[in-house]
Tab-separated table of C-alpha atoms in Angstrom:
chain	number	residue	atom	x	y	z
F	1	UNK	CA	0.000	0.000	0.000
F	2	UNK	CA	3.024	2.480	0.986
F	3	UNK	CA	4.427	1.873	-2.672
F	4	UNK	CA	0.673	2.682	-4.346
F	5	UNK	CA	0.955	5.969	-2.326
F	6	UNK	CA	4.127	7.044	-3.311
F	7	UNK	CA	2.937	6.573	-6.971
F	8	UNK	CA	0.336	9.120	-6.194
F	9	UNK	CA	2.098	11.814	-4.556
F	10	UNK	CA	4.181	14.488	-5.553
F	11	UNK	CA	6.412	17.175	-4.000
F	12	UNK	CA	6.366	21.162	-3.704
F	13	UNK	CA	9.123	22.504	-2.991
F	14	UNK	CA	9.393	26.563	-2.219
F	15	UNK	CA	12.331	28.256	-3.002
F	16	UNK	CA	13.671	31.273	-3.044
F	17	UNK	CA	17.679	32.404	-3.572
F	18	UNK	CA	18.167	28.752	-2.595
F	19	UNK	CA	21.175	28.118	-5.500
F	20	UNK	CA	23.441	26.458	-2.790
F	21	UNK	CA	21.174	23.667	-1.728
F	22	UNK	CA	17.890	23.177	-4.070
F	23	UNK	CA	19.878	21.284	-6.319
F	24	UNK	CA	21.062	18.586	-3.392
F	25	UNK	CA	17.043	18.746	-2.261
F	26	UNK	CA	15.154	18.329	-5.445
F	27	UNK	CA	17.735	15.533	-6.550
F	28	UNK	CA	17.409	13.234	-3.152
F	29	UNK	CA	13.607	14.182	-3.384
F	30	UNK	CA	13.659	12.950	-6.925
F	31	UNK	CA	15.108	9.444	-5.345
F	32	UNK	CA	11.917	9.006	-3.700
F	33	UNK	CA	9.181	10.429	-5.753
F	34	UNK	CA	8.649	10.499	-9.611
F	35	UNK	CA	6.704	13.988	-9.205
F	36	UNK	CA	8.601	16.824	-7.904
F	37	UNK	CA	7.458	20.764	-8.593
F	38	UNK	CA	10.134	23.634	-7.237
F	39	UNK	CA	8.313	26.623	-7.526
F	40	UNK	CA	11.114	29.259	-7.799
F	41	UNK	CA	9.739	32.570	-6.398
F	42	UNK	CA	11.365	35.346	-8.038
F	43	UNK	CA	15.342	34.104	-7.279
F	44	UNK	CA	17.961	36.212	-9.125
F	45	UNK	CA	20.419	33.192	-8.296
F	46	UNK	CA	20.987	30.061	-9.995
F	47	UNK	CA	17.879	28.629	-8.178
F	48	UNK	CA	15.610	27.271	-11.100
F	49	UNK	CA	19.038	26.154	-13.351
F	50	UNK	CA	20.087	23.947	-10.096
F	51	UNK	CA	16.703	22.517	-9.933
F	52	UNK	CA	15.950	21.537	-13.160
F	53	UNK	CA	19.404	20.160	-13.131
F	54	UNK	CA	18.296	17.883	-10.790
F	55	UNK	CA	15.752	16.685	-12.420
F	56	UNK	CA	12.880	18.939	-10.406
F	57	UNK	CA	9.752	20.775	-12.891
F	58	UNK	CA	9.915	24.304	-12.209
F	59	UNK	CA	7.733	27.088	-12.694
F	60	UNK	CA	9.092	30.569	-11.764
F	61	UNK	CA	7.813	33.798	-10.408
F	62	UNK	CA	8.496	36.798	-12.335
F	63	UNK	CA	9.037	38.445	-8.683
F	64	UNK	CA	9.119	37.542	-5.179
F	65	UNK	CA	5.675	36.982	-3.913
F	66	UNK	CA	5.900	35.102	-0.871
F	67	UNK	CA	6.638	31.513	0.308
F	68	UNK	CA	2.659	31.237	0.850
F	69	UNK	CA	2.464	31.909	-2.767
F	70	UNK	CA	4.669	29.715	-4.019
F	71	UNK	CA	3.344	27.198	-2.039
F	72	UNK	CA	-0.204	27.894	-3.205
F	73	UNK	CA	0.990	27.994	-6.980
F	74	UNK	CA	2.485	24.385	-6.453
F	75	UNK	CA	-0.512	23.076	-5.023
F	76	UNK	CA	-2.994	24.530	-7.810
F	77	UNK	CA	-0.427	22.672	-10.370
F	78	UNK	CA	-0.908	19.133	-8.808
F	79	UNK	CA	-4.524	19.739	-8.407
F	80	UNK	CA	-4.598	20.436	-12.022
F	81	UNK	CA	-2.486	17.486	-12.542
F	82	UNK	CA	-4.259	15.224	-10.626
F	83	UNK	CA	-7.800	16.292	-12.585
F	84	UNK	CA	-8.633	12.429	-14.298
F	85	UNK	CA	-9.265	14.638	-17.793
F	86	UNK	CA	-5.806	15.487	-17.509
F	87	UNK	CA	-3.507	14.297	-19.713
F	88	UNK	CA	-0.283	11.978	-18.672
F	89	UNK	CA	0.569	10.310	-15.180
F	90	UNK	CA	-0.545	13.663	-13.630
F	91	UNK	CA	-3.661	11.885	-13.415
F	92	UNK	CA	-2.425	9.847	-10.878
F	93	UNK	CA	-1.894	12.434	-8.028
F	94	UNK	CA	-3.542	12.200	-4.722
F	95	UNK	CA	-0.996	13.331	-2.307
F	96	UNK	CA	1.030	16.337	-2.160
F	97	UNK	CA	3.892	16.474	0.140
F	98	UNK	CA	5.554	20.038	1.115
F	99	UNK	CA	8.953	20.717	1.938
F	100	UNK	CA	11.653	23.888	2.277
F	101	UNK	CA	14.370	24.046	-0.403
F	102	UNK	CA	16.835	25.291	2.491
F	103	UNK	CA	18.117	21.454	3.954
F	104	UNK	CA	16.078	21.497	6.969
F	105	UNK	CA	13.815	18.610	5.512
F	106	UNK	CA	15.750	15.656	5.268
F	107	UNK	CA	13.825	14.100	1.627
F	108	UNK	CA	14.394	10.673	3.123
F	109	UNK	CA	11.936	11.310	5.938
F	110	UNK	CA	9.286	11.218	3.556
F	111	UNK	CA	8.686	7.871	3.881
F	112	UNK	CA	7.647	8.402	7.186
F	113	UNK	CA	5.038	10.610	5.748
F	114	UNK	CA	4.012	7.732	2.905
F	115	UNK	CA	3.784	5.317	6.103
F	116	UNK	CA	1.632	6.888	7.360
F	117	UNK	CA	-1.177	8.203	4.977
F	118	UNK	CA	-0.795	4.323	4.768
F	119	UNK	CA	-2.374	4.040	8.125
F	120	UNK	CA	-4.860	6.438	7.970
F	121	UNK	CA	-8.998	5.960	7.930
F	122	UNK	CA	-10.170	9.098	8.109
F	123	UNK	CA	-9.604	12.656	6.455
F	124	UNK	CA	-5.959	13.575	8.325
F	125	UNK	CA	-3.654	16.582	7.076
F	126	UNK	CA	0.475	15.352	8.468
F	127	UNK	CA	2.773	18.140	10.033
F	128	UNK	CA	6.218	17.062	10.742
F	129	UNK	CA	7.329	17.599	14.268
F	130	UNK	CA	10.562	18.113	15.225
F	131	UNK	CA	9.501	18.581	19.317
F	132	UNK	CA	10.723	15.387	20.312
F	133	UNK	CA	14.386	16.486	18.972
F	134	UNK	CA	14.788	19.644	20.530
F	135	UNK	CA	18.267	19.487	21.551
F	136	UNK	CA	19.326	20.433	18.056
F	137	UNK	CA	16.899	23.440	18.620
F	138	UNK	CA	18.229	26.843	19.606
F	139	UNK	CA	16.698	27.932	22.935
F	140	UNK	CA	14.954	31.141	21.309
F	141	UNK	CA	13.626	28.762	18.423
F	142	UNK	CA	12.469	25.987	21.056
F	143	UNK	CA	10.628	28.564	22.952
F	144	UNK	CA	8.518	30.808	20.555
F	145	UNK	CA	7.842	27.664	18.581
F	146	UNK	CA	5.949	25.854	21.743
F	147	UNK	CA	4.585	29.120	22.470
F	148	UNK	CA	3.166	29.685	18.874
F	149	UNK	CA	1.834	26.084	19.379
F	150	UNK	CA	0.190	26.094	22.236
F	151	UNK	CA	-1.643	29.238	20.573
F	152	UNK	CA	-2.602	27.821	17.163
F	153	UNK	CA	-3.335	24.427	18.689
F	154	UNK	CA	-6.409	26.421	21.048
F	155	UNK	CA	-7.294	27.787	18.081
F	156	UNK	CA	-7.522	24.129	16.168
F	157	UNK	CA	-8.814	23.014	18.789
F	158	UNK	CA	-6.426	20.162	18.480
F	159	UNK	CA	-2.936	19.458	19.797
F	160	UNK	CA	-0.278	20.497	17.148
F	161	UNK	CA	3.412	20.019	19.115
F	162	UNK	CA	5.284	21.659	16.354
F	163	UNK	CA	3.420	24.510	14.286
F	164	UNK	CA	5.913	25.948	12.566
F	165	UNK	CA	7.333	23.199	10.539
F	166	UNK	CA	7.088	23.415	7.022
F	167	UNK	CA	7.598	19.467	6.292
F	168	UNK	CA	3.687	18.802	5.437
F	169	UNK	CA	2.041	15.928	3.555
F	170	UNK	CA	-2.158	16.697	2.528
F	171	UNK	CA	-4.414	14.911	0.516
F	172	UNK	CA	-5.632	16.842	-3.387
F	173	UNK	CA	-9.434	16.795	-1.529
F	174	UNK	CA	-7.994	19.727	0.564
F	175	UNK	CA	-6.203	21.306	-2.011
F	176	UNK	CA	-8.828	23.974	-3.105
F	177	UNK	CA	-9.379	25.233	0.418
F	178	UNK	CA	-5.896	25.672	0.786
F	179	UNK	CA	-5.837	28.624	-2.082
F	180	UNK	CA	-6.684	30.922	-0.312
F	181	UNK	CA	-5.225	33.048	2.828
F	182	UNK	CA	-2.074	34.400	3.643
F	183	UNK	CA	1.391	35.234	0.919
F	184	UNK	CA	3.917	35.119	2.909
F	185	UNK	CA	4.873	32.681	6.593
F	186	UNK	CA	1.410	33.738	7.643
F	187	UNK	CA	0.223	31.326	5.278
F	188	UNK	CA	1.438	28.140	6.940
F	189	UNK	CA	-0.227	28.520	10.448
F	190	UNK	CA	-3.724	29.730	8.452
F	191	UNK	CA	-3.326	26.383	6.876
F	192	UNK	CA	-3.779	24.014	9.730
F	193	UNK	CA	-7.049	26.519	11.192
F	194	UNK	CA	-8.509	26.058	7.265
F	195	UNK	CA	-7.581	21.948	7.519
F	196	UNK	CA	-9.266	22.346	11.383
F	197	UNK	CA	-12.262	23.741	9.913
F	198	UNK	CA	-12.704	21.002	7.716
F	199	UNK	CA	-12.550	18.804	9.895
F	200	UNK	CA	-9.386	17.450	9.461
F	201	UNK	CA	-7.516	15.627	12.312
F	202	UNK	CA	-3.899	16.988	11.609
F	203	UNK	CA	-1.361	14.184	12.625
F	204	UNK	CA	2.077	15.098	13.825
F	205	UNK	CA	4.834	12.740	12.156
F	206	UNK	CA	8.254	12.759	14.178
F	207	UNK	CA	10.985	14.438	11.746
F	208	UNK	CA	15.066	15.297	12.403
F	209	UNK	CA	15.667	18.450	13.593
F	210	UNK	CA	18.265	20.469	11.062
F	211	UNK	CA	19.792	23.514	10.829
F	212	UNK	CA	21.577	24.666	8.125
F	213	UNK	CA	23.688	27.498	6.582
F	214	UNK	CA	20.833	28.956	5.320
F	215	UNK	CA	19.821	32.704	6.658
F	216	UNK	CA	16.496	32.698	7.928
F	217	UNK	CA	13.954	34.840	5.692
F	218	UNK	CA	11.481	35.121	8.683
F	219	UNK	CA	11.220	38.836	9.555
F	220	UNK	CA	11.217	38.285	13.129
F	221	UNK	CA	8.829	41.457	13.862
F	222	UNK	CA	6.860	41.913	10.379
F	223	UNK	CA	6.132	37.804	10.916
F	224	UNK	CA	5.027	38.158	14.523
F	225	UNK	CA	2.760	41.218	13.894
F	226	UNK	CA	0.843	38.860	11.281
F	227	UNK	CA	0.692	35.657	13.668
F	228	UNK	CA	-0.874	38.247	16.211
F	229	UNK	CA	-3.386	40.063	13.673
F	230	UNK	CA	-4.075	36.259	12.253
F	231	UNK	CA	-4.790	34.742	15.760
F	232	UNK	CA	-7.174	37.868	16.294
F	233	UNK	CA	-8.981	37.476	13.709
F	234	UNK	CA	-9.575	33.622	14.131
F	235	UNK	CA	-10.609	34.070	17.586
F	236	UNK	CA	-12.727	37.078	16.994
F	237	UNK	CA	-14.621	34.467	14.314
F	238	UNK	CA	-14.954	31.951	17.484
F	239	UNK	CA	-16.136	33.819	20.153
């Protein structure tokens, strides 16, 4: 059954002035799935040459527009794709797994993800979670992330351990909800409250915790002032 699943899924990967390491991540990504998208969003580097070296579709942004954006223009291509009218093995997609173009996904945790939408009986979205590997973590990181957590998860209503990882696996059902809200890192916590309002149990799957070379593109203060305004408006909508 894992092996029928992995047929049906294919990748997203965001990425954006990621020339050093896309290449390494779309290839070993490649090893384990016949489908994978990078969705270049507006580099000026050598991003989209390095991925298509490796073997990755692309489809560029003429400018930066946000990893939420990118994300969302991956996701619209599978569901496309994975339309039965459509032509070629497209047709076969039912899975979409997400993952950052930086090194902090290790591609060969995805089977973990593959195992298990295996397992699953019931509409689930997967979240990786990297909270049971925390002494990798920087202090600062390990903090705001279980603090971000604890918020979103009230807001789910469900416990979420790790909210800010990007490592994600979601079935093409849930794809046209997931068009709409926020551009930029915004975008990744409105996902699980949209996936939570459909009623979707979202399932933590243990990943590695890695940190690269990479220079974070979170704004620490522009980011945080949308998390606040976001969690506002949610809760506004609840009460």
């Amino acid at each position: 059954m894992t092996e029928n699943i992995r047929l049906q899924t294919a990748a997203v990967i965001p990425a954006y002035q990621d020339e050093k390491h896309i290449g390494d991540i779309a290839r070993r990504t490649r090893e384990r799935l016949d489908h994978v998208l990078v969705v270049d969003d507006g580099s000026t580097d050598q991003t989209k040459q390095r991925a298509r070296e490796a073997g990755a579709e692309v489809i560029v942004h003429a400018q930066n527009q946000g990893k939420g954006e990118a994300i969302k223009t991956g996701l619209a291509h599978w569901l496309a794709a994975a339309n039965p009218s459509a032509s070629g093995q497209g047709g076969q997609i039912m899975w979409v797994i997400l993952l950052d173009s930086d090194g902090q996904h290790l591609p060969e945790e995805i089977d973990r993800f593959l195992l298990a939408a295996a397992s699953v009986t019931r509409s689930t979205f997967f979240i990786g979670n990297r909270m049971e590997d925390v002494a990798r973590m920087p202090l600062v990181r390990r903090v705001v992330n279980r603090y971000m957590s604890n918020q979103i998860s009230h807001v789910c209503g469900q416990k979420i351990p790790d909210t800010q990882c990007g490592y994600r696996m979601l079935h093409r059902e849930l794809i046209p909800d997931m068009l709409g809200g926020g551009h930029r890192f915004d975008y990744e916590t409105e996902a699980l409250i949209i996936a939570s309002r459909k009623s979707y149990s979202i399932d933590s799957v243990p990943i590695t915790t890695v940190y690269t070379d990479q220079v974070s593109k979170i704004h620490p203060v522009r980011d945080a002032f949308r998390f606040f305004k976001l969690m506002q408006r949610y809760k506004a909508v609840d009460s």
